[in-house]
Short mmCIF file of C-alpha atoms in Angstrom, two decimals:
data_model
loop_
_atom_site.label_atom_id
_atom_site.label_comp_id
_atom_site.label_asym_id
_atom_site.label_seq_id
_atom_site.Cartn_x
_atom_site.Cartn_y
_atom_site.Cartn_z
CA MET A 67 0.04 -61.92 -92.83
CA PRO A 68 -1.28 -58.37 -92.99
CA ALA A 69 0.24 -55.67 -90.79
CA SER A 70 -2.58 -56.04 -88.27
CA GLY A 71 -1.52 -59.63 -87.67
CA ALA A 72 -4.92 -61.03 -88.65
CA ALA A 73 -5.00 -63.87 -91.12
CA GLN A 74 -6.72 -63.19 -94.42
CA PRO A 75 -9.66 -65.45 -95.23
CA THR A 76 -9.01 -68.02 -97.91
CA LEU A 77 -11.48 -67.85 -100.75
CA ALA A 78 -12.78 -71.10 -102.16
CA PRO A 79 -12.01 -71.56 -105.83
CA ALA A 80 -14.89 -70.86 -108.17
CA PRO A 81 -16.76 -74.03 -109.06
CA THR A 82 -16.03 -75.37 -112.50
CA PRO A 83 -18.86 -76.30 -114.84
CA LEU A 84 -19.65 -79.90 -115.50
CA PRO A 85 -18.39 -81.12 -118.85
CA ALA A 86 -20.95 -80.77 -121.59
CA GLY A 87 -23.26 -83.70 -122.07
CA PRO A 88 -25.54 -84.61 -124.91
CA PRO A 89 -27.24 -81.92 -126.96
CA ALA A 90 -30.67 -81.05 -125.61
CA PRO A 91 -33.51 -81.97 -127.96
CA GLY A 92 -35.40 -78.69 -127.62
CA PHE A 93 -39.16 -78.22 -127.73
CA ASP A 94 -40.14 -79.25 -131.25
CA GLY A 95 -43.48 -81.01 -131.46
CA GLY A 96 -44.95 -79.35 -128.40
CA GLY A 97 -48.41 -77.85 -128.47
CA ASP A 98 -49.72 -74.58 -127.11
CA TRP A 99 -47.47 -72.22 -125.18
CA ILE A 100 -48.50 -70.29 -122.08
CA ASN A 101 -46.75 -67.07 -120.94
CA SER A 102 -44.64 -66.97 -124.11
CA PRO A 103 -44.64 -67.38 -127.85
CA PRO A 104 -43.08 -70.70 -128.90
CA LEU A 105 -39.40 -70.88 -127.97
CA GLN A 106 -36.60 -72.61 -129.83
CA LEU A 107 -33.70 -73.95 -127.80
CA ALA A 108 -31.26 -73.07 -130.59
CA ASP A 109 -32.35 -69.43 -130.43
CA LEU A 110 -31.93 -69.35 -126.64
CA SER A 111 -28.44 -70.85 -127.00
CA LYS A 112 -27.49 -68.21 -129.56
CA GLN A 113 -28.52 -65.59 -126.99
CA GLY A 114 -26.25 -67.21 -124.38
CA LYS A 115 -29.18 -68.33 -122.22
CA VAL A 116 -29.11 -71.17 -119.72
CA VAL A 117 -32.35 -73.16 -119.76
CA LEU A 118 -33.93 -75.18 -116.97
CA VAL A 119 -36.37 -77.64 -118.53
CA ASP A 120 -38.97 -78.70 -115.96
CA PHE A 121 -41.14 -81.70 -116.82
CA TRP A 122 -44.26 -81.45 -114.71
CA THR A 123 -48.01 -81.83 -114.61
CA TYR A 124 -50.36 -79.85 -112.43
CA GLY A 125 -51.95 -82.93 -110.84
CA CYS A 126 -48.60 -84.27 -109.58
CA TYR A 127 -48.02 -83.68 -105.85
CA ASN A 128 -44.27 -84.02 -106.21
CA CYS A 129 -44.34 -81.39 -108.97
CA GLN A 130 -46.35 -79.08 -106.71
CA ASN A 131 -43.78 -79.58 -103.95
CA THR A 132 -40.94 -78.45 -106.24
CA LEU A 133 -42.78 -75.32 -107.37
CA PRO A 134 -41.58 -73.00 -104.55
CA TYR A 135 -37.97 -73.83 -105.44
CA VAL A 136 -38.53 -73.32 -109.15
CA LYS A 137 -40.10 -69.96 -108.32
CA GLN A 138 -37.04 -69.04 -106.22
CA TRP A 139 -34.69 -69.92 -109.09
CA TRP A 140 -36.85 -67.92 -111.49
CA GLU A 141 -36.76 -64.82 -109.28
CA LYS A 142 -33.08 -65.20 -108.41
CA TYR A 143 -31.70 -65.89 -111.89
CA LYS A 144 -34.10 -64.69 -114.60
CA ASP A 145 -32.25 -61.38 -114.96
CA GLN A 146 -28.91 -63.21 -115.16
CA GLY A 147 -29.78 -65.27 -118.23
CA LEU A 148 -31.81 -68.21 -116.89
CA VAL A 149 -34.86 -69.25 -118.87
CA ILE A 150 -37.18 -71.80 -117.31
CA VAL A 151 -39.41 -73.79 -119.62
CA GLY A 152 -42.11 -75.87 -117.99
CA VAL A 153 -42.99 -78.85 -120.16
CA HIS A 154 -46.49 -79.78 -119.03
CA THR A 155 -46.87 -83.45 -119.90
CA PRO A 156 -50.27 -84.66 -118.70
CA GLU A 157 -50.82 -87.81 -116.71
CA PHE A 158 -54.63 -87.64 -116.56
CA GLN A 159 -57.21 -86.81 -119.23
CA SER A 160 -58.27 -83.50 -117.62
CA GLU A 161 -54.66 -82.32 -117.80
CA HIS A 162 -54.83 -82.40 -121.62
CA GLU A 163 -57.23 -79.43 -121.69
CA LEU A 164 -55.49 -76.12 -122.41
CA ALA A 165 -57.97 -74.16 -120.27
CA ASN A 166 -57.20 -76.40 -117.27
CA VAL A 167 -53.45 -75.98 -117.73
CA GLN A 168 -53.85 -72.20 -118.12
CA ALA A 169 -55.91 -72.07 -114.92
CA ALA A 170 -53.34 -74.17 -113.04
CA VAL A 171 -50.48 -71.94 -114.26
CA ARG A 172 -52.38 -68.82 -113.22
CA GLU A 173 -53.39 -70.22 -109.80
CA ALA A 174 -49.82 -71.36 -109.09
CA GLY A 175 -48.38 -67.98 -110.06
CA ILE A 176 -46.13 -69.46 -112.73
CA GLY A 177 -44.64 -66.64 -114.80
CA TRP A 178 -42.18 -68.56 -116.97
CA PRO A 179 -42.98 -70.16 -120.33
CA VAL A 180 -44.92 -73.42 -120.30
CA VAL A 181 -45.40 -75.66 -123.33
CA GLN A 182 -48.16 -78.24 -123.41
CA ASP A 183 -46.81 -81.67 -124.40
CA ASN A 184 -50.05 -83.67 -124.72
CA ASP A 185 -48.58 -86.14 -127.20
CA TYR A 186 -45.42 -86.70 -125.13
CA THR A 187 -43.29 -85.60 -128.07
CA ILE A 188 -40.89 -83.51 -125.98
CA TRP A 189 -41.02 -86.09 -123.17
CA ARG A 190 -39.88 -88.84 -125.56
CA ALA A 191 -37.24 -86.62 -127.17
CA TYR A 192 -35.64 -86.18 -123.73
CA ARG A 193 -36.13 -89.91 -122.99
CA ASN A 194 -37.89 -88.88 -119.83
CA ASN A 195 -39.87 -91.22 -117.58
CA TYR A 196 -40.55 -89.09 -114.49
CA TRP A 197 -42.49 -86.17 -113.01
CA PRO A 198 -40.93 -83.92 -111.94
CA ARG A 199 -37.65 -83.96 -113.76
CA PHE A 200 -35.22 -81.13 -114.37
CA TYR A 201 -32.70 -80.85 -117.17
CA LEU A 202 -30.24 -77.96 -117.09
CA VAL A 203 -29.10 -76.90 -120.54
CA ASP A 204 -26.03 -74.70 -120.86
CA HIS A 205 -25.51 -71.77 -123.23
CA ARG A 206 -24.19 -74.19 -125.88
CA GLY A 207 -27.38 -76.25 -125.87
CA GLN A 208 -25.85 -79.18 -123.95
CA ILE A 209 -27.52 -80.99 -121.06
CA ILE A 210 -25.15 -80.49 -118.14
CA TYR A 211 -27.32 -81.52 -115.19
CA ASP A 212 -30.30 -83.78 -114.68
CA HIS A 213 -32.35 -84.33 -111.54
CA ILE A 214 -35.30 -86.65 -111.00
CA GLY A 215 -37.96 -85.92 -108.39
CA GLU A 216 -37.91 -83.72 -105.34
CA GLY A 217 -34.86 -82.71 -103.34
CA ALA A 218 -31.29 -81.70 -104.17
CA TYR A 219 -32.50 -78.09 -104.36
CA ASP A 220 -29.19 -76.65 -103.18
CA GLU A 221 -27.29 -78.71 -105.76
CA THR A 222 -29.65 -77.63 -108.53
CA ASP A 223 -29.23 -74.01 -107.46
CA ARG A 224 -25.45 -74.45 -107.50
CA GLN A 225 -25.52 -76.00 -110.97
CA ILE A 226 -27.63 -73.10 -112.27
CA ALA A 227 -25.16 -70.58 -110.82
CA VAL A 228 -22.17 -72.40 -112.33
CA ALA A 229 -23.85 -72.61 -115.74
CA LEU A 230 -24.73 -68.92 -115.68
CA ALA A 231 -21.16 -67.99 -114.74
CA ALA A 232 -19.85 -70.11 -117.61
CA ALA A 233 -22.30 -68.47 -120.02
CA GLN A 234 -21.16 -65.00 -118.96
CA GLY A 235 -17.52 -65.98 -119.36
CA HIS A 236 -17.76 -67.31 -122.92
#
């Protein structure tokens, strides 16, 4: 006990990263990119980046409901090494049109890279079946977290923070 007699607070141990999962497939086979030139996951990994892959489509209400949280993560972590890549995989015919996707991105205030996945190439590579779906890829290119649908925002935030800390410590 310190001289003042007050107990010192006990600090919680730092969270440990999840063990690495399967390698992330990347973005090969995608179409047009918005807000960025085409990105390669291998290049981002070499730079020590953590990548949140967000499968979405602008006509999906659940995707729209997650957007404020994705924006918060973008603002909170983009300067710490987080890259968000929105994979826009259309459900309806109008969502295939680049101009419509560009307008939706602009209207929603999305500033992170978005790749159009009209042929579902990236979707199939990730073996995805849902909108929205988030895959967190660590600095080694491994999928370390996966969340389907809305909710678990605090857990996703925690997983991002843990992955960024691990990337900075490598």
